[in-house]
Coordinates of C-alpha atoms in Angstrom, one line a residue:
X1 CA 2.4 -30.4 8.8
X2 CA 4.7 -27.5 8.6
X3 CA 7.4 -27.1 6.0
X4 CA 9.9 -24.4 6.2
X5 CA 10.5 -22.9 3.0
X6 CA 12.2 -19.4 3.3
X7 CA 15.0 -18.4 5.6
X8 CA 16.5 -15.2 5.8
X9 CA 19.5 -15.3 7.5
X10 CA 21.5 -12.3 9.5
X11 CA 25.1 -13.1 10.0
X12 CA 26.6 -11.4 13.0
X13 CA 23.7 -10.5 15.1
X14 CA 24.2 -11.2 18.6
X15 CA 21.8 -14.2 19.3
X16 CA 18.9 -13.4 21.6
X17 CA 17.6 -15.1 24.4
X18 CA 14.0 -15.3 25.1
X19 CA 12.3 -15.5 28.6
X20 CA 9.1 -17.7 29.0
X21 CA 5.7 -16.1 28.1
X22 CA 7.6 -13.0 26.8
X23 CA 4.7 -11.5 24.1
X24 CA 4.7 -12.6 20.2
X25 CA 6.3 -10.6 17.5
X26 CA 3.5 -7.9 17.0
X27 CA 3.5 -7.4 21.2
X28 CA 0.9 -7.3 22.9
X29 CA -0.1 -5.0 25.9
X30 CA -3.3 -6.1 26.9
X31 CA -7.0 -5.4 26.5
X32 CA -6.6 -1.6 28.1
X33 CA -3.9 -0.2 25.5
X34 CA -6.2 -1.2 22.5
X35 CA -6.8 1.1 19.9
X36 CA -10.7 1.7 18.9
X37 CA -11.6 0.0 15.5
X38 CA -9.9 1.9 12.7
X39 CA -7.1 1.3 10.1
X40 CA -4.1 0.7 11.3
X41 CA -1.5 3.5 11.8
X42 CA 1.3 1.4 12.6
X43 CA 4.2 2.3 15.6
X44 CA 7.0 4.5 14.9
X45 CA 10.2 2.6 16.5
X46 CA 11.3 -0.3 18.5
X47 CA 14.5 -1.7 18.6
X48 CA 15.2 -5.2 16.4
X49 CA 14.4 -8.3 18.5
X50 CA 15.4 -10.7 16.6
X51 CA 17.9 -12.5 14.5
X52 CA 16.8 -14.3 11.4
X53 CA 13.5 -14.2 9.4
X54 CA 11.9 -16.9 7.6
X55 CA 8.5 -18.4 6.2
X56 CA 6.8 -21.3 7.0
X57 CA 3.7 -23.2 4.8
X58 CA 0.8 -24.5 6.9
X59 CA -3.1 -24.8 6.2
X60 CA -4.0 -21.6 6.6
X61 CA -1.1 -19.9 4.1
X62 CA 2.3 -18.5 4.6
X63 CA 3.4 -17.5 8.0
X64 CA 6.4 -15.2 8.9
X65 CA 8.6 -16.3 11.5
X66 CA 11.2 -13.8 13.9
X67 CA 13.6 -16.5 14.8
X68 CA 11.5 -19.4 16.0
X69 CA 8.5 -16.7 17.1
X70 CA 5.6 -16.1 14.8
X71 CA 4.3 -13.1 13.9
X72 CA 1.3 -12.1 15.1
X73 CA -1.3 -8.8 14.0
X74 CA -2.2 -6.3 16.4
X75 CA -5.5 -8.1 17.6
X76 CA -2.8 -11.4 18.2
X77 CA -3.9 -13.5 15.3
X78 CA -2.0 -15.6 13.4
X79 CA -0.1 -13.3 10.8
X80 CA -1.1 -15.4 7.6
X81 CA -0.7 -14.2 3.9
X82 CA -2.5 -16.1 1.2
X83 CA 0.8 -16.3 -1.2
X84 CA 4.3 -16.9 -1.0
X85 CA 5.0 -14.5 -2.9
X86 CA 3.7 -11.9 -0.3
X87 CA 5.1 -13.9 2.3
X88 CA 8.8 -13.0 1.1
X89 CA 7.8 -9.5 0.4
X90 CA 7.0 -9.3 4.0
X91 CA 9.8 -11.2 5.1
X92 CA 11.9 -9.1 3.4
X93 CA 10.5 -6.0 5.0
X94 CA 11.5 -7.8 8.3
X95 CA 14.6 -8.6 7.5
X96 CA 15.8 -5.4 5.6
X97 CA 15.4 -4.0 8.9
X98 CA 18.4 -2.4 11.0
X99 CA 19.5 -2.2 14.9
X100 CA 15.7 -0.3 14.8
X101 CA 12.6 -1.6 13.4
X102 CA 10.6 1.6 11.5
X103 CA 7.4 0.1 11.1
X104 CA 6.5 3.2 9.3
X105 CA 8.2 2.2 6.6
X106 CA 7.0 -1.4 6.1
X107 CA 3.9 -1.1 4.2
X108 CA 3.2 -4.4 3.5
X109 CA 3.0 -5.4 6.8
X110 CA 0.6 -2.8 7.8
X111 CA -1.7 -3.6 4.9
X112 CA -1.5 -7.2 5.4
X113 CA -2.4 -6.7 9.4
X114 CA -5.5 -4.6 7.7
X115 CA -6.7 -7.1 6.0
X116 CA -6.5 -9.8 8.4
X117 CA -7.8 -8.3 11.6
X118 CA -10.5 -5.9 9.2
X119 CA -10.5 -2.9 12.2
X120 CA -12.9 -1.3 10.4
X121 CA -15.2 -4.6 9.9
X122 CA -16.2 -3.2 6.4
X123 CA -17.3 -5.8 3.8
X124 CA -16.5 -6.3 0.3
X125 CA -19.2 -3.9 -0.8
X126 CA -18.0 -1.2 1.4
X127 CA -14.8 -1.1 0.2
X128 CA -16.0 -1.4 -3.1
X129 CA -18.3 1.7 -1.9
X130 CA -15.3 3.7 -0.9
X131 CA -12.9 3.1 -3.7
X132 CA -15.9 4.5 -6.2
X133 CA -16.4 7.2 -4.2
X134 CA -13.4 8.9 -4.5
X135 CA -14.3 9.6 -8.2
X136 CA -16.3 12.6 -6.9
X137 CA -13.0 14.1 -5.9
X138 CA -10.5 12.6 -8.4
X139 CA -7.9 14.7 -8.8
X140 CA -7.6 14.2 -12.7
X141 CA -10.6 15.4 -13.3
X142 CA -10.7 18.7 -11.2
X143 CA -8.8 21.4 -13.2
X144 CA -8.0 25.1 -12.8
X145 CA -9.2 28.2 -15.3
X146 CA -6.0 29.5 -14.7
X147 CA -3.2 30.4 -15.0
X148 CA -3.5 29.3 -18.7
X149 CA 0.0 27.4 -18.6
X150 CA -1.5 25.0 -15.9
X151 CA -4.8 25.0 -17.8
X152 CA -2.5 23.6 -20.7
X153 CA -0.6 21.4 -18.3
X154 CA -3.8 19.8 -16.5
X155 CA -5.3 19.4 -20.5
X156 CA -1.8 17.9 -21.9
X157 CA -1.4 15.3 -18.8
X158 CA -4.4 14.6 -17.5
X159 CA -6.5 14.0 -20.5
X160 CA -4.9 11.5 -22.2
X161 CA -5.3 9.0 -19.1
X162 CA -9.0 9.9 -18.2
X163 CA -9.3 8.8 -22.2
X164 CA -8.0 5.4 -21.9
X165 CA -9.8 5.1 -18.2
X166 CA -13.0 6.1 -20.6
X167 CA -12.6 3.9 -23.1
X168 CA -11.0 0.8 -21.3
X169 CA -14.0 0.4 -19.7
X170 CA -16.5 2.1 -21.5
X171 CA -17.8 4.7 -19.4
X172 CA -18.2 8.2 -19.0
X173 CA -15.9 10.4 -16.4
X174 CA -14.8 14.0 -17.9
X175 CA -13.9 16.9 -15.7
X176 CA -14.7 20.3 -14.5
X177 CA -13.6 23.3 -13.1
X178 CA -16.9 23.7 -10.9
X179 CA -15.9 23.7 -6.9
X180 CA -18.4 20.8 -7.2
X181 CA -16.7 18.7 -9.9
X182 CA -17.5 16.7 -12.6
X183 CA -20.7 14.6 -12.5
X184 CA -20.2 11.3 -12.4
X185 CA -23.0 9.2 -14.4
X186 CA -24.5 6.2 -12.3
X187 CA -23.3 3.9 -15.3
X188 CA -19.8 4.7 -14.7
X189 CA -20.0 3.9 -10.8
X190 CA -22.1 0.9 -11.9
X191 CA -19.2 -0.6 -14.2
X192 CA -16.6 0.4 -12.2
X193 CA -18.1 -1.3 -8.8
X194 CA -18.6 -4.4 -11.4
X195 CA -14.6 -4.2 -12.2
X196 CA -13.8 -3.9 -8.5
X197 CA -15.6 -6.8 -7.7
X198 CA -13.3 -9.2 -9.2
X199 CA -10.9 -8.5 -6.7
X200 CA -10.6 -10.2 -3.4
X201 CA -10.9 -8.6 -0.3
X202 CA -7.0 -8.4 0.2
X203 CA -6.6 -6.6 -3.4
X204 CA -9.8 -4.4 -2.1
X205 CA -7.7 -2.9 0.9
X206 CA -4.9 -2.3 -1.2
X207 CA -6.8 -0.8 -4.0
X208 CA -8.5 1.5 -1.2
X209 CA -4.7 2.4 0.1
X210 CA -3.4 3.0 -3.8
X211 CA -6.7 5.4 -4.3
X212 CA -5.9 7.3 -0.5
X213 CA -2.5 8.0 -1.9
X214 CA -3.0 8.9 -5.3
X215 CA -6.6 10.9 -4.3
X216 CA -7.7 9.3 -7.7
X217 CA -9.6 6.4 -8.8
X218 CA -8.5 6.9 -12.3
X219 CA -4.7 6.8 -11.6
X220 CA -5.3 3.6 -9.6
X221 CA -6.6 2.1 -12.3
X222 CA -4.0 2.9 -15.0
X223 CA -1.7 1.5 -12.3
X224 CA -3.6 -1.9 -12.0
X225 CA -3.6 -2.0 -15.9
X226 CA 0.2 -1.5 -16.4
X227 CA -0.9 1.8 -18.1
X228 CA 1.0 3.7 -15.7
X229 CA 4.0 3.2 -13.4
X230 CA 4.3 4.2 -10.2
X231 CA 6.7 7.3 -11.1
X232 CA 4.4 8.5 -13.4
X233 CA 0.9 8.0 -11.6
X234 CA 2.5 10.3 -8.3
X235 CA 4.0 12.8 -10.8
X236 CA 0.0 12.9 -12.0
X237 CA -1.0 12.8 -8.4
X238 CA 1.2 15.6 -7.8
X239 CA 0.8 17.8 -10.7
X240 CA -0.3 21.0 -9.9
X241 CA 2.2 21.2 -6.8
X242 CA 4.9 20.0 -9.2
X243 CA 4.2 23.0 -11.5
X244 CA 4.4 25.5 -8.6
X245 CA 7.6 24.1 -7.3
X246 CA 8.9 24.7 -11.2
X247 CA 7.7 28.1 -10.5
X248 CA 8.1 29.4 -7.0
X249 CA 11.0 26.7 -6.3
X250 CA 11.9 23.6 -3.7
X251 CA 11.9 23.7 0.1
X252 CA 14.7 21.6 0.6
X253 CA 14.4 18.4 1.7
X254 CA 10.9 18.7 2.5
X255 CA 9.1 18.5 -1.0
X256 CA 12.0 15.5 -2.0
X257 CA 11.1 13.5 1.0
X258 CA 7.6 13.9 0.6
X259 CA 7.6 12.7 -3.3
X260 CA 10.2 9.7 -2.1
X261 CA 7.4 8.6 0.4
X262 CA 4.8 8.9 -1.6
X263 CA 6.5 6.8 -4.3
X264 CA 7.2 4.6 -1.5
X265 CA 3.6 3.9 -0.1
X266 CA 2.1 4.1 -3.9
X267 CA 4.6 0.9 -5.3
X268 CA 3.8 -0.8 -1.6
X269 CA 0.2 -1.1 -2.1
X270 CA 0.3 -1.6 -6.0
X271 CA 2.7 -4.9 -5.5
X272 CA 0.5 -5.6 -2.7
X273 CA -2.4 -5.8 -4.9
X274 CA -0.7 -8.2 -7.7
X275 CA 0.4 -10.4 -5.0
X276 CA -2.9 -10.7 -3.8
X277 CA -4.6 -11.1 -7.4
X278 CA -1.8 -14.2 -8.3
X279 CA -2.0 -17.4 -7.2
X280 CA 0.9 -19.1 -8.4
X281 CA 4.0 -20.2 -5.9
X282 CA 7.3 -18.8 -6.4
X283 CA 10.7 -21.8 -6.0
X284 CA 11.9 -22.1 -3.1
X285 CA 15.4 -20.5 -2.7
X286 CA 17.9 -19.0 -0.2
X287 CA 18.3 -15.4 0.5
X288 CA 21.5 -14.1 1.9
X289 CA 22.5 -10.9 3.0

C-alpha cells in the first residue's frame, strides 16, 4: 500500500502530456547504448520533462516520483532510498531544477543510482579496501621541504588534524616528505577498516566519493566526526594550490569555479553519508516554491 507523503509542486509549468510506453524517468535506450560496469558519470543536459516532484512510501523505501512517473536508475530499477530524509534531498534536487535538467550537478542522485545498481559489483570489503587505501597517498600527510613558508603552512594546518585523526582512534599515521610517503602501520589500516565497517554499504559509497574528492582519508574522517566542515576540509584539501594562488595570483573564474564545485560535491556526499547512517523519519510537510 502506497502512501504519498511529499509533493513538490511547480506552479506555472505547462502540463505535459505523455504518450504510451514513452521510457521511465532515468530513460532508457536499450541494451546496445549501455555503458560497461563502472561508476556512474552521470549525463550532462536534457531538457525538464516534467512538472511536479514528489515521494511516495512503499516496502522497499522511499520512491521519487516525476509527475505520476517513477524514477528509475540507469540499469531501470526501481529508484529506492532507504530514508525519507534522502528521499526529499533527492526530490529536491529534482525539483530545484530549471527549463534544463544538469545532472551534473545533482549529486545525490548519482550516488544514490551508485549504490543501487553497484556498476562496479564491489562488496562491502572492497570498498572498505579502497577507502583505506587512499591513506598511502593522503594528502595531509605528504609535505614539501620547501619553500620554508609552505613547510610552516603544511606543519601549522595539517598537523593539528592528523593529531586528532591519531588520537581519535588510536593509531599511528604521521607524514613524510619521501616521494613514497609516510608508512602506514598495519594497525592503523586494521582499526580504521574496523571503523569503516560500521557503515552500511550506502555510507560506504559515499565515504569512497568524500575520500576521491578530498584525496584524504583523514579529512574524510574529521568530516564524518563534525571535526571539520566542509569549508574547511577543501581549504585543507586544497592547501598547497591555495598558497600558490596567494603567491602567483587567481585565473579568473577558473580557480573560483573549481573551489565552488568542489565545495559542492564534498557537502553532497557528506549529507549523503548522514542520511544513510540515520534511521529516523522526518514529518511530513508541504514544500512550496
Amino acid at each position: 500500500m502506497w502512501r504519498s507523503c511529499l509533493r513538490l509542486r511547480s506552479p506555472g509549468r505547462r502540463p505535459l502530456s505523455w504518450l504510451p510506453g514513452e521510457p521511465t524517468a532515468m530513460a532508457r535506450r536499450g541494451p546496445a547504448s549501455r555503458r560497461p560496469a563502472r561508476a556512474y558519470a552521470p549525463p550532462t543536459e536534457r531538457k525538464r520533462f516534467y512538472q511536479n516532484v514528489s515521494i511516495t512510501q512503499g516496502e522497499g523505501g522511499f520512491e521519487i516520483n516525476l509527475d505520476h512517473r517513477k524514477l528509475k536508475t540507469p540499469q531501470a530499477k526501481l529508484f529506492t532510498v532507504p530514508s525519507e530524509a534522502l528521499a526529499i534531498a533527492v526530490a529536491t534536487e529534482w525539483d530545484s531544477q530549471q527549463d534544463t535538467i544538469k545532472f551534473y550537478t545533482m549529486h545525490l542522485t548519482t550516488l544514490c543510482n551508485t549504490s543501487l545498481d553497484n556498476p562496479t559489483q564491489r562488496t562491502k570489503d572492497q570498498l572498505i579496501r579502497a577507502a583505506v587505501k587512499f591513506l598511502d597517498t593522503d594528502t595531509v600527510c605528504y609535505r614539501v621541504e620547501e619553500p620554508e613558508t609552505l613547510v610552516e603552512l603544511q606543519k601549522n594546518e595539517w598537523d593539528p588534524i592528523v593529531d586528532w585523526a591519531e588520537q581519535r582512534y588510536g593509531i599511528e599515521i604521521g607524514s613524510s616528505t619521501s616521494i613514497m610517503g609516510p608508512s602506514i602501520p598495519a594497525k592503523t589500516r586494521e582499526v580504521l577498516a574496523g571503523h569503516l565497517a560500521s557503515y552500511n554499504m550506502w555510507a560506504l559509497q559515499g565515504i569512497e566519493f568524500v575520500v576521491a574528492q578530498l584525496k584524504s582519508m583523514v579529512l574524510t574522517l574529521g568530516l564524518l566526526d563534525l571535526r571539520l566542515t566542509v569549508e574547511q576540509a577543501v581549504l585543507l584539501s586544497r592547501l598547497e594550490e591555495e598558497y600558490q594562488i596567494q603567491k602567483w595570483g587567481n585565473v579568473e573564474w577558473a580557480h573560483d569555479y573549481e573551489l565552488q564545485e568542489l565545495r559542492a560535491r564534498t557537502a553532497a556526499g557528506t549529507l549523503f553519508i548522514h542520511l544513510c547512517s540515520e534511521s529516523s523519519t522526518v514529518k511530513h510537510k508541504l514544500l512550496r516554491e
